[in-house]
Short mmCIF file of C-alpha atoms in Angstrom, two decimals:
data_model
loop_
_atom_site.label_atom_id
_atom_site.label_comp_id
_atom_site.label_asym_id
_atom_site.label_seq_id
_atom_site.Cartn_x
_atom_site.Cartn_y
_atom_site.Cartn_z
CA MET A 8 0.08 -0.08 0.01
CA THR A 9 1.73 3.32 -1.22
CA VAL A 10 0.77 6.22 1.21
CA THR A 11 0.95 9.73 -0.44
CA VAL A 12 -0.05 12.99 0.76
CA VAL A 13 -1.41 15.17 -2.05
CA ASN A 14 -2.88 18.72 -2.06
CA PRO A 15 -6.59 18.73 -2.09
CA SER A 16 -6.62 20.39 -5.56
CA VAL A 17 -4.64 17.61 -7.09
CA GLY A 18 -6.73 15.06 -8.77
CA VAL A 19 -6.02 11.51 -8.97
CA ALA A 20 -5.11 11.47 -12.41
CA ASP A 21 -2.21 14.07 -11.64
CA ILE A 22 -0.35 11.89 -9.25
CA CYS A 23 2.68 9.98 -10.86
CA GLU A 24 2.88 6.31 -10.42
CA VAL A 25 6.05 4.08 -10.65
CA PRO A 26 5.60 1.22 -12.98
CA ALA A 27 6.25 -2.25 -11.42
CA ARG A 28 9.41 -4.29 -12.55
CA PRO A 29 9.30 -6.27 -15.49
CA CYS A 30 7.29 -9.53 -14.63
CA VAL A 31 4.86 -12.20 -16.10
CA ILE A 32 1.67 -12.75 -14.24
CA ILE A 33 0.68 -16.65 -14.58
CA ILE A 34 -3.15 -17.07 -13.95
CA PHE A 35 -4.13 -20.63 -12.82
CA GLY A 36 -7.76 -20.98 -13.49
CA ALA A 37 -7.75 -18.51 -16.27
CA ALA A 38 -11.04 -19.87 -17.89
CA GLY A 39 -12.79 -18.83 -14.77
CA ASP A 40 -15.08 -15.99 -13.98
CA LEU A 41 -12.61 -14.21 -11.87
CA THR A 42 -10.27 -13.68 -14.43
CA LYS A 43 -12.54 -12.11 -17.38
CA ARG A 44 -14.87 -9.95 -14.60
CA LYS A 45 -11.88 -8.89 -12.41
CA LEU A 46 -8.41 -9.53 -13.28
CA ILE A 47 -8.03 -8.88 -16.83
CA PRO A 48 -9.91 -5.51 -16.35
CA ALA A 49 -7.88 -4.73 -13.42
CA LEU A 50 -4.46 -5.19 -15.39
CA TYR A 51 -5.88 -3.08 -18.17
CA ASN A 52 -6.66 -0.14 -15.72
CA LEU A 53 -3.02 -0.64 -14.28
CA HIS A 54 -1.84 -0.19 -17.99
CA LEU A 55 -3.94 2.88 -18.37
CA ASN A 56 -2.54 4.28 -15.20
CA LYS A 57 1.01 3.45 -16.32
CA GLN A 58 1.71 1.01 -13.55
CA LEU A 59 2.46 -1.92 -15.47
CA PRO A 60 5.89 -2.05 -17.00
CA GLU A 61 6.75 -2.05 -20.60
CA ASN A 62 8.22 -5.60 -20.34
CA PHE A 63 5.08 -7.46 -19.15
CA ALA A 64 3.19 -10.55 -20.05
CA ILE A 65 0.29 -12.72 -19.09
CA ILE A 66 0.04 -16.45 -19.20
CA GLY A 67 -3.36 -17.90 -18.79
CA LEU A 68 -3.51 -21.74 -17.49
CA ALA A 69 -6.70 -23.85 -17.57
CA ARG A 70 -7.82 -27.26 -18.77
CA ALA A 71 -9.84 -25.85 -21.66
CA ASP A 72 -8.32 -26.86 -25.21
CA LYS A 73 -7.75 -23.55 -26.78
CA ASN A 74 -4.91 -21.41 -28.16
CA ASP A 75 -3.58 -17.88 -27.85
CA ASP A 76 -6.10 -16.34 -30.39
CA VAL A 77 -9.12 -18.04 -28.98
CA PHE A 78 -8.12 -16.88 -25.38
CA ARG A 79 -7.43 -13.35 -26.62
CA LYS A 80 -10.78 -13.13 -28.56
CA GLU A 81 -12.67 -14.51 -25.72
CA LEU A 82 -10.96 -11.83 -23.24
CA ALA A 83 -11.67 -9.12 -25.85
CA THR A 84 -15.46 -10.11 -25.71
CA ALA A 85 -15.64 -10.37 -21.88
CA MET A 86 -13.85 -6.69 -21.74
CA GLN A 87 -16.71 -5.32 -23.62
CA GLU A 88 -19.02 -6.38 -20.63
CA TYR A 89 -16.68 -6.06 -17.56
CA THR A 90 -14.49 -3.22 -18.12
CA THR A 91 -14.50 -0.30 -15.64
CA ALA A 92 -12.84 2.20 -18.11
CA LYS A 93 -13.53 3.12 -21.72
CA LEU A 94 -11.83 0.36 -23.90
CA ASP A 95 -9.35 1.93 -26.08
CA ASP A 96 -8.47 -0.34 -29.04
CA LYS A 97 -4.68 0.62 -29.06
CA GLN A 98 -4.38 0.19 -25.33
CA TRP A 99 -6.10 -2.88 -25.37
CA GLN A 100 -4.05 -4.24 -28.27
CA TRP A 101 -0.97 -3.69 -26.13
CA LEU A 102 -2.19 -5.96 -23.35
CA GLU A 103 -3.72 -8.56 -25.89
CA GLN A 104 -0.44 -9.00 -27.63
CA ARG A 105 1.09 -9.92 -24.22
CA THR A 106 -1.29 -12.49 -23.56
CA HIS A 107 -0.72 -16.33 -24.04
CA TYR A 108 -2.52 -19.40 -22.91
CA LEU A 109 -1.30 -22.96 -22.00
CA GLN A 110 -3.74 -25.89 -21.65
CA GLY A 111 -2.94 -28.00 -18.67
CA ASN A 112 -4.03 -29.89 -15.86
CA PHE A 113 -3.21 -28.74 -12.52
CA GLU A 114 -2.46 -32.29 -11.30
CA ASN A 115 -0.24 -33.11 -14.13
CA PRO A 116 3.45 -32.67 -13.83
CA GLU A 117 3.85 -32.28 -17.59
CA SER A 118 1.67 -29.13 -17.41
CA TYR A 119 4.40 -27.65 -15.32
CA ASN A 120 7.17 -28.72 -17.49
CA SER A 121 5.22 -27.18 -20.51
CA LEU A 122 5.03 -23.92 -18.28
CA ALA A 123 8.61 -23.71 -17.56
CA LYS A 124 9.35 -23.85 -21.41
CA LEU A 125 6.65 -21.35 -22.13
CA LEU A 126 8.08 -19.07 -19.54
CA GLN A 127 11.43 -19.13 -21.03
CA SER A 128 10.15 -18.19 -24.41
CA VAL A 129 7.95 -15.40 -22.96
CA ASP A 130 10.95 -14.00 -20.84
CA GLN A 131 13.09 -13.78 -24.13
CA LYS A 132 10.06 -12.29 -26.24
CA HIS A 133 8.91 -9.73 -23.75
CA GLY A 134 12.07 -8.90 -21.64
CA THR A 135 10.25 -9.97 -18.33
CA GLN A 136 13.60 -10.94 -16.68
CA GLY A 137 12.25 -14.04 -14.78
CA ASN A 138 10.10 -12.16 -12.40
CA TYR A 139 6.76 -14.30 -11.79
CA LEU A 140 3.59 -13.69 -10.04
CA PHE A 141 1.67 -16.94 -9.68
CA TYR A 142 -2.14 -16.05 -9.40
CA LEU A 143 -4.08 -19.14 -7.76
CA ALA A 144 -7.60 -18.48 -9.04
CA THR A 145 -8.70 -21.73 -8.45
CA ALA A 146 -10.63 -23.93 -6.03
CA GLU A 147 -8.74 -24.28 -2.74
CA ASP A 148 -8.52 -27.93 -2.95
CA TYR A 149 -5.63 -27.12 -5.81
CA PHE A 150 -3.57 -24.53 -3.85
CA GLU A 151 -1.18 -27.22 -2.25
CA THR A 152 -0.90 -29.24 -5.34
CA ILE A 153 -0.11 -26.12 -7.65
CA VAL A 154 2.49 -24.75 -5.36
CA GLU A 155 4.06 -28.09 -4.85
CA GLN A 156 4.20 -28.83 -8.75
CA ILE A 157 5.66 -25.29 -9.29
CA SER A 158 8.32 -26.22 -6.87
CA LYS A 159 9.25 -29.25 -8.60
CA VAL A 160 10.31 -27.65 -11.75
CA LYS A 161 12.16 -25.11 -9.78
CA LEU A 162 9.85 -21.96 -10.83
CA HIS A 163 9.28 -21.07 -7.22
CA LYS A 164 12.69 -19.72 -6.86
CA GLY A 165 14.55 -17.26 -9.01
CA ASP A 166 18.28 -15.85 -9.10
CA GLU A 167 19.17 -13.35 -6.77
CA ASP A 168 17.72 -10.41 -8.46
CA GLN A 169 14.53 -12.10 -9.29
CA TRP A 170 11.32 -12.31 -7.49
CA ARG A 171 8.65 -15.21 -7.49
CA HIS A 172 5.34 -14.15 -5.73
CA PHE A 173 2.20 -16.35 -5.24
CA ILE A 174 -1.20 -14.75 -4.82
CA ILE A 175 -3.46 -17.26 -2.98
CA GLU A 176 -7.50 -16.36 -3.20
CA LYS A 177 -9.88 -17.09 -0.49
CA PRO A 178 -11.16 -19.07 1.28
CA PHE A 179 -8.00 -19.94 2.94
CA GLY A 180 -8.83 -23.09 4.55
CA ARG A 181 -12.34 -24.48 5.95
CA ASP A 182 -11.48 -24.15 9.65
CA LEU A 183 -8.61 -23.57 11.89
CA ALA A 184 -7.05 -26.94 11.37
CA SER A 185 -7.23 -26.85 7.57
CA ALA A 186 -5.87 -23.23 7.62
CA HIS A 187 -2.93 -24.39 9.92
CA GLN A 188 -2.14 -27.14 7.53
CA LEU A 189 -2.19 -25.16 4.36
CA ASN A 190 0.07 -22.64 5.93
CA LYS A 191 2.39 -25.19 7.01
CA LYS A 192 2.43 -26.71 3.59
CA LEU A 193 3.05 -23.55 1.76
CA LEU A 194 5.73 -22.39 4.30
CA SER A 195 7.50 -25.72 3.62
CA ILE A 196 8.09 -24.74 0.02
CA LEU A 197 7.94 -20.83 0.11
CA LYS A 198 8.92 -18.06 2.30
CA GLU A 199 6.45 -15.93 4.10
CA ASN A 200 7.43 -13.11 1.92
CA GLN A 201 6.32 -14.76 -1.19
CA ILE A 202 3.02 -15.50 -0.18
CA TYR A 203 0.16 -13.07 -0.76
CA ARG A 204 -3.11 -14.28 0.83
CA ILE A 205 -5.50 -11.98 -0.88
CA ASP A 206 -8.77 -10.39 0.21
CA HIS A 207 -10.28 -8.03 -2.61
CA TYR A 208 -12.01 -6.01 0.12
CA LEU A 209 -8.70 -4.57 0.92
CA GLY A 210 -8.23 -3.09 -2.36
CA LYS A 211 -11.31 -0.57 -1.99
CA GLU A 212 -10.19 2.75 -1.39
CA THR A 213 -12.35 3.24 1.76
CA VAL A 214 -10.70 0.37 3.41
CA GLN A 215 -7.14 1.53 2.72
CA ASN A 216 -8.38 5.19 3.91
CA ILE A 217 -9.25 3.77 7.33
CA LEU A 218 -5.67 3.95 8.43
CA VAL A 219 -5.01 7.29 7.02
CA PHE A 220 -8.47 8.51 8.59
CA ARG A 221 -7.58 7.25 11.96
CA PHE A 222 -3.89 7.84 12.17
CA GLY A 223 -3.69 10.85 10.07
CA ASN A 224 -6.21 13.07 11.56
CA GLY A 225 -5.79 14.61 15.09
CA ILE A 226 -9.40 15.21 15.56
CA PHE A 227 -10.46 11.55 15.44
CA GLU A 228 -7.90 9.33 17.01
CA PRO A 229 -8.37 10.92 20.58
CA ALA A 230 -12.04 9.79 20.45
CA TRP A 231 -11.38 6.29 19.12
CA ASN A 232 -11.83 4.44 22.13
CA ASN A 233 -14.34 3.17 24.73
CA HIS A 234 -14.44 6.73 26.58
CA TYR A 235 -16.41 8.00 23.51
CA ILE A 236 -17.46 5.17 21.28
CA ASP A 237 -20.74 3.31 22.29
CA HIS A 238 -20.57 0.45 19.89
CA VAL A 239 -19.54 -0.49 16.09
CA GLN A 240 -21.51 -1.95 13.51
CA ILE A 241 -20.16 -3.65 10.33
CA THR A 242 -22.58 -4.58 7.64
CA VAL A 243 -21.91 -6.37 4.41
CA ALA A 244 -25.07 -6.88 2.80
CA GLU A 245 -25.82 -8.33 -0.89
CA THR A 246 -29.03 -8.33 -2.75
CA VAL A 247 -27.92 -11.23 -4.94
CA GLY A 248 -28.45 -14.98 -4.16
CA VAL A 249 -25.83 -17.60 -4.78
CA GLU A 250 -26.33 -17.23 -8.56
CA SER A 251 -24.29 -20.05 -10.14
CA ARG A 252 -22.35 -20.69 -7.02
CA GLY A 253 -24.64 -23.15 -5.33
CA GLY A 254 -22.47 -26.09 -5.26
CA PHE A 255 -19.63 -23.97 -3.59
CA TYR A 256 -22.17 -22.17 -1.25
CA GLU A 257 -23.18 -25.69 0.13
CA LYS A 258 -19.76 -26.46 1.18
CA ALA A 259 -18.93 -22.87 2.56
CA GLY A 260 -21.95 -21.07 3.77
CA ALA A 261 -22.15 -17.32 4.87
CA LEU A 262 -19.84 -17.78 8.06
CA ARG A 263 -16.90 -19.68 6.38
CA ASP A 264 -17.31 -17.52 3.21
CA MET A 265 -17.36 -13.79 4.75
CA ILE A 266 -16.55 -13.94 8.48
CA PRO A 267 -12.96 -14.80 8.95
CA ASN A 268 -11.57 -12.91 5.90
CA HIS A 269 -13.88 -9.93 4.70
CA LEU A 270 -15.52 -9.16 8.05
CA PHE A 271 -12.55 -9.61 10.22
CA GLN A 272 -10.24 -7.45 7.90
CA LEU A 273 -12.62 -4.46 8.38
CA LEU A 274 -12.82 -5.07 11.89
CA SER A 275 -9.12 -5.16 12.28
CA PHE A 276 -8.68 -1.89 10.48
CA ILE A 277 -11.18 -0.31 12.80
CA ALA A 278 -9.96 -1.59 16.06
CA MET A 279 -6.33 -2.32 15.59
CA GLU A 280 -3.62 -0.19 17.65
CA PRO A 281 -1.36 2.39 15.67
CA PRO A 282 1.72 0.72 14.04
CA ASN A 283 4.98 2.27 14.22
CA THR A 284 4.97 2.39 10.39
CA PHE A 285 3.25 1.41 7.42
CA GLU A 286 5.44 -1.44 6.64
CA ALA A 287 3.83 -4.61 5.95
CA ASP A 288 4.89 -6.38 9.14
CA ALA A 289 4.32 -3.61 11.47
CA VAL A 290 0.60 -3.21 10.25
CA ARG A 291 -0.04 -7.17 10.01
CA THR A 292 1.17 -7.35 13.53
CA LYS A 293 -1.21 -4.89 15.03
CA LYS A 294 -4.02 -6.49 12.92
CA ALA A 295 -3.30 -9.88 14.44
CA GLU A 296 -3.08 -8.48 18.01
CA VAL A 297 -6.66 -7.12 17.76
CA ILE A 298 -7.95 -10.40 16.35
CA ASN A 299 -6.30 -12.56 18.88
CA ALA A 300 -7.87 -10.03 21.56
CA VAL A 301 -11.59 -10.81 20.50
CA ARG A 302 -13.21 -12.65 23.51
CA PRO A 303 -13.57 -16.19 23.18
CA LEU A 304 -16.82 -17.47 22.44
CA ALA A 305 -18.14 -20.20 24.82
CA HIS A 306 -20.78 -22.59 23.35
CA ASP A 307 -23.52 -20.71 25.43
CA ASP A 308 -22.21 -17.24 23.76
CA VAL A 309 -22.66 -18.98 20.21
CA ARG A 310 -26.23 -19.76 21.03
CA LEU A 311 -26.98 -16.25 22.45
CA ASN A 312 -24.86 -13.72 20.43
CA VAL A 313 -24.53 -15.71 17.00
CA ILE A 314 -27.46 -15.76 14.59
CA ARG A 315 -27.67 -17.70 11.47
CA GLY A 316 -30.35 -17.36 8.81
CA GLN A 317 -31.40 -18.56 5.31
CA TYR A 318 -33.50 -16.71 2.75
CA ASP A 319 -36.78 -17.81 1.52
CA THR A 320 -38.71 -16.63 -1.27
CA GLY A 321 -39.42 -12.69 -1.44
CA GLU A 322 -38.91 -9.57 -3.47
CA VAL A 323 -35.77 -7.86 -4.39
CA ASP A 324 -35.61 -4.70 -6.51
CA ASN A 325 -39.50 -5.45 -7.09
CA GLN A 326 -38.55 -8.72 -8.61
CA ALA A 327 -39.66 -11.99 -7.30
CA VAL A 328 -36.96 -14.24 -6.25
CA GLN A 329 -36.88 -18.09 -5.24
CA ALA A 330 -35.81 -19.43 -1.70
CA TYR A 331 -32.19 -20.71 -1.22
CA ARG A 332 -33.25 -24.21 -1.11
CA MET A 333 -34.78 -23.81 -4.79
CA GLU A 334 -31.37 -22.60 -6.06
CA ASN A 335 -29.51 -24.74 -8.75
CA ARG A 336 -27.13 -27.41 -7.15
CA VAL A 337 -28.74 -26.65 -3.56
CA ALA A 338 -30.10 -29.60 -1.54
CA PRO A 339 -34.06 -29.15 -1.00
CA ASP A 340 -33.55 -29.61 2.85
CA SER A 341 -30.23 -27.58 3.13
CA ASN A 342 -29.24 -26.18 6.54
CA ILE A 343 -26.42 -23.81 5.05
CA GLU A 344 -26.80 -20.18 6.34
CA THR A 345 -26.98 -17.42 3.93
CA PHE A 346 -27.04 -15.01 6.79
CA VAL A 347 -24.89 -14.17 9.79
CA ALA A 348 -24.90 -11.89 12.65
CA MET A 349 -22.93 -11.83 15.65
CA LYS A 350 -21.78 -9.76 18.71
CA LEU A 351 -18.17 -9.89 19.56
CA MET A 352 -16.15 -8.00 22.52
CA ILE A 353 -12.64 -6.98 22.13
CA ASP A 354 -10.68 -7.45 25.38
CA ASN A 355 -8.12 -4.82 25.48
CA TRP A 356 -7.75 -1.45 27.08
CA ARG A 357 -8.77 0.57 24.06
CA TRP A 358 -12.19 -1.32 23.41
CA VAL A 359 -13.14 -3.14 26.49
CA GLY A 360 -17.12 -2.70 27.22
CA VAL A 361 -17.63 -1.83 23.35
CA PRO A 362 -19.54 -4.32 21.49
CA PHE A 363 -18.87 -4.90 17.72
CA TYR A 364 -21.79 -6.13 15.85
CA VAL A 365 -21.46 -7.67 12.48
CA ARG A 366 -23.68 -9.14 9.90
CA THR A 367 -23.32 -10.37 6.41
CA GLY A 368 -26.02 -12.01 4.25
CA LYS A 369 -27.44 -12.67 0.84
CA ARG A 370 -30.87 -11.67 -0.70
CA LEU A 371 -31.10 -8.43 1.75
CA ALA A 372 -32.82 -5.25 1.24
CA LYS A 373 -29.86 -3.31 -0.02
CA ARG A 374 -26.37 -3.80 -1.43
CA THR A 375 -24.11 -1.95 0.78
CA THR A 376 -20.84 -2.51 2.89
CA GLU A 377 -20.57 -0.10 5.54
CA ILE A 378 -18.79 0.44 9.03
CA SER A 379 -20.89 2.64 11.40
CA ILE A 380 -19.34 3.97 14.57
CA GLN A 381 -22.02 5.24 17.13
CA PHE A 382 -20.61 7.69 19.70
CA LYS A 383 -21.81 7.96 23.29
CA ALA A 384 -24.30 10.59 23.96
CA PRO A 385 -23.52 13.58 26.25
CA PRO A 386 -25.42 14.12 29.41
CA LEU A 387 -29.00 15.51 28.96
CA CYS A 388 -28.84 17.60 32.07
CA LEU A 389 -28.06 20.83 30.19
CA PHE A 390 -31.25 20.62 28.26
CA ARG A 391 -33.63 19.29 31.13
CA ASN A 392 -35.67 22.71 31.22
CA THR A 393 -36.10 22.50 27.19
CA THR A 394 -38.32 20.84 24.83
CA VAL A 395 -35.24 18.47 24.11
CA SER A 396 -36.18 15.19 25.58
CA LYS A 397 -33.44 13.05 23.92
CA LEU A 398 -30.12 13.61 22.32
CA VAL A 399 -29.55 12.02 18.88
CA PRO A 400 -26.48 9.88 18.75
CA ASN A 401 -23.52 10.87 16.42
CA PHE A 402 -22.45 8.31 13.88
CA LEU A 403 -19.32 8.35 11.82
CA ILE A 404 -20.23 5.86 8.59
CA MET A 405 -17.53 4.56 6.35
CA ASN A 406 -19.22 3.57 3.08
CA ILE A 407 -17.14 1.03 1.34
CA GLN A 408 -19.61 -0.06 -1.60
CA PRO A 409 -21.39 0.62 -3.71
CA HIS A 410 -20.30 4.14 -3.26
CA GLU A 411 -16.99 4.84 -1.45
CA GLY A 412 -17.10 7.77 1.09
CA ILE A 413 -17.41 8.82 4.71
CA SER A 414 -20.26 10.48 6.38
CA LEU A 415 -20.67 12.16 9.78
CA GLN A 416 -23.89 12.64 11.45
CA PHE A 417 -24.48 15.09 14.30
CA GLY A 418 -27.17 17.16 15.94
CA ALA A 419 -27.81 20.78 15.19
CA LYS A 420 -30.54 23.28 16.46
CA THR A 421 -33.43 23.40 13.86
CA PRO A 422 -34.59 26.89 13.03
CA GLY A 423 -37.36 28.33 14.91
CA ALA A 424 -37.92 29.92 18.32
CA LEU A 425 -38.17 26.48 20.20
CA LEU A 426 -34.75 24.83 21.10
CA GLN A 427 -35.06 21.66 18.87
CA ILE A 428 -32.24 19.42 17.71
CA GLY A 429 -32.42 17.75 14.39
CA ARG A 430 -29.72 15.22 12.69
CA VAL A 431 -27.45 16.78 10.11
CA GLN A 432 -24.98 14.95 7.78
CA MET A 433 -21.49 15.85 6.31
CA ASP A 434 -20.75 13.65 3.36
CA PHE A 435 -17.33 13.05 1.69
CA ASP A 436 -17.62 10.99 -1.78
CA TYR A 437 -14.48 9.62 -3.23
CA GLN A 438 -15.63 10.21 -6.89
CA ASP A 439 -17.00 13.71 -6.07
CA TYR A 440 -13.64 14.97 -4.57
CA PHE A 441 -10.99 13.08 -6.40
CA GLY A 442 -12.99 12.51 -9.65
CA PRO A 443 -13.77 9.01 -11.39
CA SER A 444 -11.11 6.24 -10.98
CA PRO A 445 -12.17 3.19 -12.84
CA SER A 446 -11.38 0.11 -10.61
CA THR A 447 -12.33 -3.41 -9.88
CA GLY A 448 -10.93 -3.55 -6.53
CA TYR A 449 -8.01 -5.73 -7.58
CA GLU A 450 -5.69 -3.15 -9.10
CA THR A 451 -3.88 -2.02 -5.90
CA LEU A 452 -3.51 -5.77 -4.64
CA ILE A 453 -2.09 -6.72 -7.89
CA TYR A 454 0.35 -3.83 -8.29
CA ASP A 455 1.42 -4.28 -4.59
CA CYS A 456 2.23 -7.80 -5.17
CA MET A 457 4.29 -6.96 -8.24
CA MET A 458 5.92 -4.42 -6.06
CA GLY A 459 6.63 -6.52 -3.13
CA ASP A 460 4.30 -4.80 -0.77
CA GLN A 461 2.47 -7.26 1.77
CA THR A 462 0.64 -4.53 3.84
CA LEU A 463 -2.73 -5.48 2.39
CA PHE A 464 -2.39 -9.08 2.47
CA GLN A 465 -2.97 -11.41 5.26
CA ARG A 466 0.06 -13.28 7.21
CA ASP A 467 -0.27 -16.74 8.36
CA ASP A 468 -0.97 -15.73 11.95
CA ASN A 469 -3.80 -13.09 10.75
CA VAL A 470 -5.50 -16.04 8.85
CA GLU A 471 -5.32 -18.42 11.87
CA ALA A 472 -6.65 -15.75 14.39
CA GLY A 473 -9.68 -15.21 12.32
CA TRP A 474 -10.32 -19.09 12.24
CA ARG A 475 -9.76 -19.34 15.95
CA VAL A 476 -12.58 -16.93 16.75
CA VAL A 477 -15.05 -18.90 14.46
CA ALA A 478 -14.01 -22.29 15.66
CA PRO A 479 -16.49 -22.48 18.58
CA ILE A 480 -19.43 -21.47 16.14
CA GLN A 481 -18.49 -24.22 13.64
CA GLN A 482 -18.32 -26.53 16.54
CA VAL A 483 -21.78 -25.71 17.78
CA TRP A 484 -23.34 -25.52 14.45
CA SER A 485 -21.91 -28.99 13.35
CA VAL A 486 -24.06 -30.71 15.96
CA GLU A 487 -27.12 -28.21 16.46
CA LYS A 488 -28.86 -27.95 13.14
CA PRO A 489 -31.43 -25.02 12.81
CA ALA A 490 -34.99 -25.87 13.31
CA ASP A 491 -36.53 -22.86 11.57
CA PHE A 492 -34.80 -22.55 8.24
CA PRO A 493 -35.56 -20.71 5.80
CA ASN A 494 -36.03 -17.79 8.65
CA TYR A 495 -36.04 -14.57 6.53
CA SER A 496 -37.70 -13.40 3.44
CA ALA A 497 -35.67 -12.30 0.49
CA GLY A 498 -35.59 -8.41 0.39
CA SER A 499 -35.41 -8.24 4.10
CA TRP A 500 -32.63 -7.42 6.56
CA GLY A 501 -32.61 -11.03 7.77
CA PRO A 502 -34.11 -12.87 10.55
CA GLN A 503 -35.92 -11.23 13.52
CA ALA A 504 -33.39 -12.70 15.88
CA ALA A 505 -30.80 -10.69 14.32
CA HIS A 506 -32.94 -7.52 15.28
CA GLN A 507 -33.25 -8.56 18.72
CA LEU A 508 -29.57 -9.17 19.15
CA LEU A 509 -29.29 -5.40 19.40
CA VAL A 510 -32.48 -4.70 21.00
CA ARG A 511 -31.73 -6.56 23.97
CA ASP A 512 -28.70 -4.25 24.51
CA GLY A 513 -30.88 -1.07 24.04
CA ARG A 514 -29.60 -0.71 20.44
CA GLN A 515 -30.59 -1.02 17.03
CA TRP A 516 -29.00 -1.59 13.60
CA ARG A 517 -28.45 1.76 11.80
CA ILE A 518 -29.93 0.61 8.61
#
């Protein structure tokens, strides 16, 4: 993560970017949706921003039998639909001419011999100097196999002045034991500074801005503690269902798919102590500390403070949608959760007594990701002889998607003879202030990997800390099946129990 201080009058387009070193990105699973929807559009945006080196190439590796020309044509067609910037023929041709395809089986050693030969040819043709970024955009079952096979053909190590980096997609493990085993296997072959465990949420500007917002502004950091903050809410809500991922979701569910990675990444940035520097290990150490400080959940805590749900039929955006159990490749009696809400406590000096409420779900009322910080109300005694009977709480809201920005809500006197307080709002919107910046959310992460900056990637202890928190939930849910599924209508804000989770504490969800 590159931190640059700019004058407010300077637009994003005016900030000079340093191109990455010459390199090849090798995408395993290149025939999948992630490649055409996110990775290729992100690489195109990086090229437009002059962050890709002139000596650059792409190799896509997948099972499908095709050649370079077919692969390039497929990507060009996909770009018409998924690009986030205007597609310029000349700029696209630059990227297209550097794109190659290799048909191969992830489990077949011969595929890796063919890859080694192709890399030699690509290095010579494009001058990429033996720097390789291996992107594992595959099912998690192949992570160990791919890394092991790469090591057998000696592609995981370069000469002294070459780098070999590996981006590992989520989910990183199924539980604490499998995450630990995967870390152990990868670290028996690679060094930690070669492994980039990616979470695309950390590529969003507002998430990265949390650190700058907290630690770069003297008016907020002094109030960022249990003396002034009443509670924190983190919501990651989707209006879509499982779409074509029913088979995957039947194995994962909302807890495993979202909580140990996306939600805990947001929580750690909001709650971490200030690092001494923005260097990767300094930041990641503080993130691990705060997740390790989450109060362990006893089984009774799970039953009381963790809510699960599954969507039924309903309406989303005025369109009738079917229940989860009716989705393709989903069991008709499935007990997989599509919604999770929980109350967590962080047992350290900064946050003791401050509840963190987190929730995520599919087929909810609105697509949004936001962090809402509610401040404690001041004493009402000053207003006891006025018409004011209640002080409106102040909120600081960080909007992460679909619109990125920050809002501050506070009370102000309404016009008139009587003393009455109304809620007003100050809004900062990234696009309004800095101008449009086409992004898929992957640009910063891919660029940082090329530059060797691991700040926005999870370290092995970060991953295992997250799984350690959810382990008791997995244990309880593995033996106690829900009796009320489906328990919320599509287009709602989830099961009623999630509402009651806050009501019993005298609070409510902001949205």
